[in-house]
Every structure is written in structure tokens, then in C-alpha cells.
Short mmCIF file of C-alpha atoms in Angstrom, two decimals:
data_model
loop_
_atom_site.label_atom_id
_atom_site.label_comp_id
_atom_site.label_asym_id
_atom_site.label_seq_id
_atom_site.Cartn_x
_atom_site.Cartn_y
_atom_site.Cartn_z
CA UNK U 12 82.79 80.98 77.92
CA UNK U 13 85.88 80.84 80.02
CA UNK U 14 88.18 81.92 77.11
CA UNK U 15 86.33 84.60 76.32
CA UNK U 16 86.19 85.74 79.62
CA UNK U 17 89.93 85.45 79.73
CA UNK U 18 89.98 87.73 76.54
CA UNK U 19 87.95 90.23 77.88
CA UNK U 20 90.03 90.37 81.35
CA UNK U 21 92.81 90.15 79.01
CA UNK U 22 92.19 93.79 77.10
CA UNK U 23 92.49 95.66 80.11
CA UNK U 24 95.96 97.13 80.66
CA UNK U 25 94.92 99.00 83.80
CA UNK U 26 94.84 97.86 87.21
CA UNK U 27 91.87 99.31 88.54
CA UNK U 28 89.87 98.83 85.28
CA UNK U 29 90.61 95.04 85.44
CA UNK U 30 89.70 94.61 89.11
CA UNK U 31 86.34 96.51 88.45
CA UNK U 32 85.77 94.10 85.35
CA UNK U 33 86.97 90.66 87.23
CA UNK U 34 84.21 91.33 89.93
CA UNK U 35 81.43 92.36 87.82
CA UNK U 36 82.13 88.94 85.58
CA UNK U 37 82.33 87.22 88.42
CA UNK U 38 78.85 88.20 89.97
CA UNK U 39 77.53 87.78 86.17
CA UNK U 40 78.94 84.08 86.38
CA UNK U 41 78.10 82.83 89.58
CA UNK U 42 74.05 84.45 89.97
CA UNK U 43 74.16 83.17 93.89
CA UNK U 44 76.79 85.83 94.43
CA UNK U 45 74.96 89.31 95.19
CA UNK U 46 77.99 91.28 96.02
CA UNK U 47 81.86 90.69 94.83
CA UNK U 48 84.37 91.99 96.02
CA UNK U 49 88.52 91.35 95.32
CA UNK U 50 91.29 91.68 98.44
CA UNK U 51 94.46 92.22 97.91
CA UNK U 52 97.47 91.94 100.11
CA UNK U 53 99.96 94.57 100.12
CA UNK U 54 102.57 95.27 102.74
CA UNK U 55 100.34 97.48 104.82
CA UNK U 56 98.01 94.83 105.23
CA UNK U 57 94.87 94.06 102.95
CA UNK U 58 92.38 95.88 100.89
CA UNK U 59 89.82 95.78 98.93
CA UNK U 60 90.89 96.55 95.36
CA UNK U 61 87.50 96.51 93.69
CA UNK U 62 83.86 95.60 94.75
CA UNK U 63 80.72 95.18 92.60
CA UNK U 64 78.60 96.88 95.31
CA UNK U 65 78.90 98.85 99.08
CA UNK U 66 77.81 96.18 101.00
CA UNK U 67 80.71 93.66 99.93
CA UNK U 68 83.12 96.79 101.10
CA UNK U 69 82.09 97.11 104.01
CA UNK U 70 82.04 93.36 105.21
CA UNK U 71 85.57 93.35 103.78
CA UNK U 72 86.46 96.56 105.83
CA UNK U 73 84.68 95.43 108.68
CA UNK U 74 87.24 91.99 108.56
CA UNK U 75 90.52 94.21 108.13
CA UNK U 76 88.89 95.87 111.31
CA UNK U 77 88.70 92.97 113.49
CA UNK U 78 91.49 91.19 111.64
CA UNK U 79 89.00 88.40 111.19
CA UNK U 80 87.18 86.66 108.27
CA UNK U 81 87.50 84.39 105.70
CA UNK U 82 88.63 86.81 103.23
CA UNK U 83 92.08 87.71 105.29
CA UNK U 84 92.16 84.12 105.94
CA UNK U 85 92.03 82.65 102.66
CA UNK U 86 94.27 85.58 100.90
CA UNK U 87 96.73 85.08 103.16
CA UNK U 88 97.06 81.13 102.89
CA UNK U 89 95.22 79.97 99.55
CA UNK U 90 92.52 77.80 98.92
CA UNK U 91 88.94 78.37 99.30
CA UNK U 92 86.49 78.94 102.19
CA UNK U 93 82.75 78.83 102.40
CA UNK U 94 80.36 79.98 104.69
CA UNK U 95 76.82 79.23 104.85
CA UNK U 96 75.37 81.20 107.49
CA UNK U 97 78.30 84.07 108.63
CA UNK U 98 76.25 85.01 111.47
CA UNK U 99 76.30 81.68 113.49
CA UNK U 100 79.97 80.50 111.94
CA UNK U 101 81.74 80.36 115.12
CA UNK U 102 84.87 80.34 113.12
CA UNK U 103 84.50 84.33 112.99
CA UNK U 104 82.44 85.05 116.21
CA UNK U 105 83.91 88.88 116.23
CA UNK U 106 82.60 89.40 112.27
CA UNK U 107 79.96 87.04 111.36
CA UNK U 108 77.24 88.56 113.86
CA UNK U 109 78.20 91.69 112.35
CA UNK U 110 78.61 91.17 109.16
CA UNK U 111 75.01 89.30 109.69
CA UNK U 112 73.82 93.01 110.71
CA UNK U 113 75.16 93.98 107.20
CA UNK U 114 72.99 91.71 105.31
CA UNK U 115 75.54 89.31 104.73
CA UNK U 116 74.09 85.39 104.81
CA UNK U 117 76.66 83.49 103.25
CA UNK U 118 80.42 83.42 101.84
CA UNK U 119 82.60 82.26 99.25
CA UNK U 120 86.12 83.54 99.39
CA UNK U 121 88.71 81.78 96.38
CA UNK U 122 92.21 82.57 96.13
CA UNK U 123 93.59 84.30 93.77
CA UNK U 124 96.98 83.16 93.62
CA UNK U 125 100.23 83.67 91.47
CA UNK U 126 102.49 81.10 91.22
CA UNK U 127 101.46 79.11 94.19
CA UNK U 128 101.81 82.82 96.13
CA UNK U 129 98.55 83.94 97.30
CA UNK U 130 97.84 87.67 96.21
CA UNK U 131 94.52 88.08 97.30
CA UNK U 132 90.94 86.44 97.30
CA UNK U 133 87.76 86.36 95.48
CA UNK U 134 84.86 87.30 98.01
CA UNK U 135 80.92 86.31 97.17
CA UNK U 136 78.55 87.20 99.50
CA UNK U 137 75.04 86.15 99.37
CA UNK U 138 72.06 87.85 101.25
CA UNK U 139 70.61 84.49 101.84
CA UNK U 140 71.66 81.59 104.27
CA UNK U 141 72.58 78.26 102.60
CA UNK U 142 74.50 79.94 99.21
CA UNK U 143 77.13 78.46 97.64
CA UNK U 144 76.75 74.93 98.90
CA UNK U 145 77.03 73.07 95.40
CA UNK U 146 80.67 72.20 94.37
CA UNK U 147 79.83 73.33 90.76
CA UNK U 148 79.60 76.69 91.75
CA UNK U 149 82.91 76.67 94.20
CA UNK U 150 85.19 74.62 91.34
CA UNK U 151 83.44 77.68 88.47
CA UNK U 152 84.77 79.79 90.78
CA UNK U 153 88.00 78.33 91.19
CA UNK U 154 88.22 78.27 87.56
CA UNK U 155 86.76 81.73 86.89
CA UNK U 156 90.25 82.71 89.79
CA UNK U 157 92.87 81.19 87.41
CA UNK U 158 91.92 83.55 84.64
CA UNK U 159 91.02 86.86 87.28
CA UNK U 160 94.89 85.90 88.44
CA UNK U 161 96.29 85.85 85.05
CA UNK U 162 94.46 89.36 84.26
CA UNK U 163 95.67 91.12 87.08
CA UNK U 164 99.06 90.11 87.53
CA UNK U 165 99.30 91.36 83.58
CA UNK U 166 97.56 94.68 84.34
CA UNK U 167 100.10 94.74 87.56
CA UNK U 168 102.82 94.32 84.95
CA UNK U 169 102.13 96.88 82.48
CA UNK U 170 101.36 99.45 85.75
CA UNK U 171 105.22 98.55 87.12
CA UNK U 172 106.26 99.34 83.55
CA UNK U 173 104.61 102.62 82.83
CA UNK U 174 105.52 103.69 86.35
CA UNK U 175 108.77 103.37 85.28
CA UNK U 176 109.20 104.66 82.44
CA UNK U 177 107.45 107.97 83.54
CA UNK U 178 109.54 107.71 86.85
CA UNK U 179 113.04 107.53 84.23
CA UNK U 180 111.24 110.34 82.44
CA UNK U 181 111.12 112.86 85.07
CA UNK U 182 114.30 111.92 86.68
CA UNK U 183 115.78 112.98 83.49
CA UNK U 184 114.23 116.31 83.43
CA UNK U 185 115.52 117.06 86.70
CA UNK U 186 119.12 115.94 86.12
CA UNK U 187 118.22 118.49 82.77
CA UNK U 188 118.09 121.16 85.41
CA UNK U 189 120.91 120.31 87.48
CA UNK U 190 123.29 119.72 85.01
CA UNK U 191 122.30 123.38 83.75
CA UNK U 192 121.95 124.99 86.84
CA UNK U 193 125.57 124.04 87.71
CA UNK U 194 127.23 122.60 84.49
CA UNK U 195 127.64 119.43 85.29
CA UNK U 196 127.27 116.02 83.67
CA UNK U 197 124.81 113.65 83.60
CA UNK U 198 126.15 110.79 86.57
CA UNK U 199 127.25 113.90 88.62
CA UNK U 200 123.78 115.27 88.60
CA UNK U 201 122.07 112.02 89.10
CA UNK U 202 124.24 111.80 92.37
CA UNK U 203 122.88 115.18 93.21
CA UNK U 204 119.65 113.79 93.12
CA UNK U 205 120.14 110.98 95.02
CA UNK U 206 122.18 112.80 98.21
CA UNK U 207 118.91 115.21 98.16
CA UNK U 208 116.38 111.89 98.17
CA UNK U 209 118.94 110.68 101.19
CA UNK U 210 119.27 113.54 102.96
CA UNK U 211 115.49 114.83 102.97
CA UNK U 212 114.05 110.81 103.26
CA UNK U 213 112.26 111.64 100.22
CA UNK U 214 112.03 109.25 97.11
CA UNK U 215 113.98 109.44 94.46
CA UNK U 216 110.90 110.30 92.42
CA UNK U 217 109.50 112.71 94.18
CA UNK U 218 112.89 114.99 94.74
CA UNK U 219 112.82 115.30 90.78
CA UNK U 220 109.30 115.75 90.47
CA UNK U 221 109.59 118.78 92.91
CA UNK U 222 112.69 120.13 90.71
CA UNK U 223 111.10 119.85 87.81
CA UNK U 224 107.65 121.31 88.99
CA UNK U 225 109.15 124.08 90.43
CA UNK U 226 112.27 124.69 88.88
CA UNK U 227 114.55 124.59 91.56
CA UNK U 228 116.49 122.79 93.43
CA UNK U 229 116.34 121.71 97.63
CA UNK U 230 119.51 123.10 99.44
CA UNK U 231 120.95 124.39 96.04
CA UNK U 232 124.64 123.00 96.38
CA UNK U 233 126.75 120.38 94.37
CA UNK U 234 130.74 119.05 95.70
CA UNK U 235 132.95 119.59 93.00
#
């Protein structure tokens, strides 16, 4: 079952795709889990990457809120967490009562981690009190987070590698322009790029994409 889950996970070259497809087989896996949801760190904090229905967003969002829950907890140090009744877990006394409000009964948040460095967490939410309190179901999850880890670090992968490769691509069709607009070579007009991302605190990227979307070029000057 698992390696054909892995398979599955495994055919998805896209980031968002995969995320969609590692909480839906996760709900499919674990039936006590009504909602999934997967939250990711990034370096503006956490969000929630994919989620198998609204209410598992907005507990998630409601955590980032209040900088509070298991979810932040356990993406940020590994693991797994469980809660059987959020709403009287005096762990989270800002977000269980609310997240009680949602609907939410009980919690199971696994890592998912990449090479011992936590990337994010697995989130189950049950509409019932009491969920997720055989260790089956928390080591199949565990399991289940190996594979969901290996899929999205390899969609992750191929994203960082068609980024850029289409980033190279239109960098090139701007330094095209430049070097045409005022004959120069190729490393001159790459340094013409990069004195314009500088100067304007604009990426790299995004200066050529400008030139090459509209054909001309910010502050039209080059040093001889």
C-alpha cells in the first residue's frame, strides 16, 4: 500500500499538485482524520500549503494568528503531537476553545521532516473528541510522513530547477536587448543588468522580465 502510495506521490512534479494529493491520501488512509491539512515553514513564518477541506484552513490560520497550536509547534521542532479534546487542552488555551468553536475535537499533527530538518507538519483534525488515541494510527501516520516528505522535497526540487532555467531564459533575452540596444557584449550587458537590479532594489529577474516585456530599458545608460 505504502509503495504505491509513494509512486503515486512520486508522479507529481509540481508542488502544489503534490501537496493537494499528500493530504487527500492522507485523509483516505487514516478514516479518523476528517480534515488534512499540510504547514509549511518558510521564512515569513508558516502556511498552509494544501488542505483537504476549509475547516482544517482555518484552524491552521487561526494558530499562525495566535502563534499557538500544535501545528506551529510540531513543524517547528519535529515529532508528533496529539490532542484529544483541543478545546479543554490547556496546552493551547488561546486556540483550542476556538478552534473548539470551529468544530475541531481532536488533533494529530506529524512532522514532515527532511533530513532530520523539520519542513512542516501533517495536521488531522477530527470533529469528534477522543480521535487518534491508538498508536497504529499515529506510527501509519508517521509512516505515511516519510513518503509525503520524500514527494515534496522532489516536487520542491524540480520547482527550484524550472525556476531556473526560465529565470536564465529571460535574463538572456534581456542581455539580447542590451547588447543590441548599445552594442555591447554579453558580460558587459549582464553587468548592466545587475547595476539596474542594485540600483532600483529590484531582482535580478524581474529587471529583465520588465526589459524584455516592454522592450526597453530603466535609466537607458551603459559606462563604456
Amino acid at each position: 500500500m505504502f509503495a504505491a502510495l509513494a509512486a503515486e506521490l512520486q508522479q507529481e512534479p509540481d508542488e502544489a499538485v503534490t501537496s493537494r494529493a499528500i493530504v487527500t491520501r492522507m485523509r483516505d488512509l487514516v478514516p479518523e482524520a476528517d480534515q488534512v491539512s499540510l504547514t509549511i515553514r518558510t521564512s515569513r513564518g508558516h502556511r498552509t500549503l494544501a488542505s483537504s477541506d476549509p475547516l482544517a484552513r482555518e484552524a491552521d490560520a487561526l494558530q499562525y494568528a495566535l502563534g499557538e497550536g500544535p501545528c506551529l509547534e510540531i513543524a517547528d521542532t519535529g515529532g508528533w503531537l496529539r490532542s484529544g479534546d483541543v478545546g479543554a487542552d490547556t496546552r493551547y488555551p488561546a486556540w483550542g476553545p476556538r478552534a473548539s468553536e470551529l468544530g475541531v475535537g481532536s488533533l494529530l499533527a506529524v512532522a514532515v521532516t527532511d533530513r532530520d530538518e523539520p519542513l512542516g507538519a501533517l495536521n488531522l483534525y477530527s470533529t469528534r473528541t477522543g480521535a487518534f488515541d491508538d498508536r497504529d494510527v499515529v506510527d501509519l501516520a508517521l509512516v505515511y510522513a516519510v513518503h509525503a516528505t520524500t514527494a515534496l522535497s522532489s516536487a520542491r526540487h524540480v520547482s527550484t530547477l524550472q525556476t531556473a532555467i526560465s529565470s536564465r531564459h529571460v535574463i538572456g533575452m534581456a542581455q539580447g536587448i542590451a547588447m543590441e540596444r548599445y552594442g555591447i557584449d554579453q558580460h558587459q550587458s549582464f553587468e548592466l543588468l545587475r547595476r539596474l537590479s542594485s540600483t532600483t532594489n529590484v531582482k535580478l529577474r524581474d529587471v529583465a522580465t520588465q526589459i524584455v516585456e516592454t522592450r526597453t530599458i530603466p535609466h537607458e545608460r551603459v559606462d563604456d
